[in-house]
C-alpha positions as a Python dict, from the first residue, in 0.01 Angstrom:
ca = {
    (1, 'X'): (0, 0, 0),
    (2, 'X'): (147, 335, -80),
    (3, 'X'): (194, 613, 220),
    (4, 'X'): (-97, 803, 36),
    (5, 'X'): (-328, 509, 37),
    (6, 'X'): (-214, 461, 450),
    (7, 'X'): (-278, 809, 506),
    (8, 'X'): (-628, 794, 332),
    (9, 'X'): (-721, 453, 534),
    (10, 'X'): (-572, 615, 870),
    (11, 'X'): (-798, 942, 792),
    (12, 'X'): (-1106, 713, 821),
    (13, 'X'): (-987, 479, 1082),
    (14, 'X'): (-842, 697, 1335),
    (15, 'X'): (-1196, 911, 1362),
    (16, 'X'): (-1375, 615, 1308),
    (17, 'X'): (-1209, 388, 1646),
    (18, 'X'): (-1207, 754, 1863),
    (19, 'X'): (-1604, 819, 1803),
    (20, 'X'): (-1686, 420, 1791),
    (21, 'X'): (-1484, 432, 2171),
    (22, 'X'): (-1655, 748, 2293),
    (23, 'X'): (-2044, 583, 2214),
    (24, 'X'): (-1938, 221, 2369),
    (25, 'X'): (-1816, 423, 2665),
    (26, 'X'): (-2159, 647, 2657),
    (27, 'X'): (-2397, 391, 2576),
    (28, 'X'): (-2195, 72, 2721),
    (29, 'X'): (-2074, 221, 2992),
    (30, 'X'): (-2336, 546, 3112),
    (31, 'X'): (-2039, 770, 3067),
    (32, 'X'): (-2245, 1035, 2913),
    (33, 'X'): (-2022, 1329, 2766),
    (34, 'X'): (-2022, 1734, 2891),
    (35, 'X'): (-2054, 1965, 2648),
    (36, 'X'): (-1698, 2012, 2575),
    (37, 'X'): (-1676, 1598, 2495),
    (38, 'X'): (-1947, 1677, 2234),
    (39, 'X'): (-1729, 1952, 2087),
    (40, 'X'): (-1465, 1688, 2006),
    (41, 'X'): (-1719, 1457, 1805),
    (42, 'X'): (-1797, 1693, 1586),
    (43, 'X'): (-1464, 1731, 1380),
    (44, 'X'): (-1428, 1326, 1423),
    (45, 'X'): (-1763, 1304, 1248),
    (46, 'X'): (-1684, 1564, 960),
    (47, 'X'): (-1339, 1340, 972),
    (48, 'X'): (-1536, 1009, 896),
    (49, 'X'): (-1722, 1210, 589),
    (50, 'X'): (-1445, 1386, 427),
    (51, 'X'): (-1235, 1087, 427),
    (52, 'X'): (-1527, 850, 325),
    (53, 'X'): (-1602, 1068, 23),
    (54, 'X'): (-1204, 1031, -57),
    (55, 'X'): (-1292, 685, -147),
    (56, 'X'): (-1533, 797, -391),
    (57, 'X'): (-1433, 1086, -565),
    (58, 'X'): (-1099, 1037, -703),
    (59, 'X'): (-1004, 1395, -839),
    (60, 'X'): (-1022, 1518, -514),
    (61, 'X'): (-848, 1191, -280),
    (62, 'X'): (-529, 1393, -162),
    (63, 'X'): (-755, 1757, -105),
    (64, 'X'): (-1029, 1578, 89),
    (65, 'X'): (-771, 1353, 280),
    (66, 'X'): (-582, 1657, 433),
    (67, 'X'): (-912, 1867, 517),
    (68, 'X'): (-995, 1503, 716),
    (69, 'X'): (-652, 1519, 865),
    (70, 'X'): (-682, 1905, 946),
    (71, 'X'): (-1070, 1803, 1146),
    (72, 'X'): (-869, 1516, 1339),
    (73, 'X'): (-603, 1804, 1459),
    (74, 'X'): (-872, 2036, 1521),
    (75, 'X'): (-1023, 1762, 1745),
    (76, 'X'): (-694, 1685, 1935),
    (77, 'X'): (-641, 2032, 2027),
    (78, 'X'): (-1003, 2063, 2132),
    (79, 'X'): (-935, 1765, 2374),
    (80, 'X'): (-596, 1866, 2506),
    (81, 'X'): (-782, 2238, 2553),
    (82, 'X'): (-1033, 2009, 2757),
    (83, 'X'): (-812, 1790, 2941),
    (84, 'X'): (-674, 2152, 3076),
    (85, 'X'): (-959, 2186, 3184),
    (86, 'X'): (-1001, 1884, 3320),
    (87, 'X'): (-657, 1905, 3568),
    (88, 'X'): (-705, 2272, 3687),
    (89, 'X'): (-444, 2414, 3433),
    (90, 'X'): (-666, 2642, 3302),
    (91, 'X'): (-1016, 2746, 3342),
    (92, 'X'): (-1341, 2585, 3085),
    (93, 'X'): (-1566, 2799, 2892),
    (94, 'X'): (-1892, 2625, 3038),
    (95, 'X'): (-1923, 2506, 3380),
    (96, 'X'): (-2116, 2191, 3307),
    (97, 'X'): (-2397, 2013, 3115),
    (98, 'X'): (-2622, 1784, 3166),
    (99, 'X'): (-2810, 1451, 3019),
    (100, 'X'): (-3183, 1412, 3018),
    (101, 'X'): (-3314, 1063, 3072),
    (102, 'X'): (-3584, 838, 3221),
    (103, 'X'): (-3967, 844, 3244),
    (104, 'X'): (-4211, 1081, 3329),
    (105, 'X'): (-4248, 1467, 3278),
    (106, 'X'): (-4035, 1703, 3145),
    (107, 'X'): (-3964, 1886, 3447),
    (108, 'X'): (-3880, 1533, 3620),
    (109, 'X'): (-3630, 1473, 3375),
    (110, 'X'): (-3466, 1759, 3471),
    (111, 'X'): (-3491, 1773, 3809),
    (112, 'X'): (-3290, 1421, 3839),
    (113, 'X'): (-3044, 1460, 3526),
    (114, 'X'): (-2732, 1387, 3632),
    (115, 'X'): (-2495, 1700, 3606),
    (116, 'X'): (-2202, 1641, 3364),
    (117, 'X'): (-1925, 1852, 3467),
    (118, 'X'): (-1643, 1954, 3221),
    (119, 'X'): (-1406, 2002, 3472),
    (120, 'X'): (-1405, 1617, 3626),
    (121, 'X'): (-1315, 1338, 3459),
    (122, 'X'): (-1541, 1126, 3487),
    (123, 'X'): (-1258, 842, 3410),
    (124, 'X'): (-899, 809, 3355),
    (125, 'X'): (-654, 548, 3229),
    (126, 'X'): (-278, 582, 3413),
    (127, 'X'): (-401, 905, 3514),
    (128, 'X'): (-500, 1041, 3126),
    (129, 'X'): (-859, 1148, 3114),
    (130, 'X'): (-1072, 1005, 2819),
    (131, 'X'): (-1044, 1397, 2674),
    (132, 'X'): (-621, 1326, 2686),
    (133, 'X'): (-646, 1055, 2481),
    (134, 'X'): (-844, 1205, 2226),
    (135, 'X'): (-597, 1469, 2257),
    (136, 'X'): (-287, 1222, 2217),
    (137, 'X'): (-432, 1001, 1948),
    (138, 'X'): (-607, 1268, 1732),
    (139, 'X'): (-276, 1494, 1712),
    (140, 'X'): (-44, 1175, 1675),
    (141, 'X'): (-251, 1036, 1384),
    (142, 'X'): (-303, 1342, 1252),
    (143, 'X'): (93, 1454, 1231),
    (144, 'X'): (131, 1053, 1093),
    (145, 'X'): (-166, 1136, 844),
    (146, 'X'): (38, 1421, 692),
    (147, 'X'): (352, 1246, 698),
    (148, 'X'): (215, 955, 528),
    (149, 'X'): (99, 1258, 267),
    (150, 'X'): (420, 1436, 236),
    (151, 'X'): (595, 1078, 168),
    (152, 'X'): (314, 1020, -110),
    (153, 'X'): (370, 1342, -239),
    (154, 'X'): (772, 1249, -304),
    (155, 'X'): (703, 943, -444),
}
């Protein structure tokens, strides 16, 4: 496979893995996301499409793979900008969010939503909140996306 042809596959992978690992951790695990997690899905998710349509429309492969790779960054840096947030380096832009769910009226629902702070994590691996490793493997496959690219490019 040529570095171009990586690059393209990583563009739709690497989005594709982070989003398919932040709804199995929602909807698997009830880790529902604060506003700021939310804000991260949404380049991964115009990721997914610009590098799906890559596949398809062949004039524009290289173009549509590095406006992919530039959504993955743009992700990355909104997660390390959260996981700031997240270990009192800095302070958020929004306090908190919340989750409406259950039976019963509206004004139930949101009387007993659970609050979904932006500052806590609500879970960490070796001390990395869930917003760090969006940070670490968005950026990371995003600088090996355009390295991939600039090797194609030589070639």
């Amino acid at each position: 496979m040529t570095p171009s042809r990586t690059a393209q596959a990583l563009a739709l992978l690497i989005p594709l893995a982070l989003i398919g690992g932040a709804l199995t951790s929602q909807y698997g695990f009830g880790l529902f996301p604060c506003e700021m997690c939310m804000w991260q899905r949404w380049p991964h998710y115009t990721a997914i499409v610009l590098a799906a349509l890559s596949f398809v429309v062949a004039p524009a492969r290289t173009p549509l793979v590095v406006l992919a790779t530039l959504a993955i960054a743009v992700s990355g840096a909104i997660g390390a900008f959260h996981a700031g947030v997240e270990y009192d380096w800095w302070e958020g832009l929004t306090q908190c969010s919340t989750h409406f769910s259950g039976e019963g009226s509206a004004l139930d629902r949101i009387m007993n939503a659970p609050v979904i702070r932006c500052d806590v994590a609500p879970w960490d691996l070796f001390g990395v909140s869930l917003a760090g490793w969006n940070a670490i493997f968005s950026l990371g496959g995003a600088l090996v996306i355009a390295i991939l690219l600039l090797k194609g490019r030589k070639t």
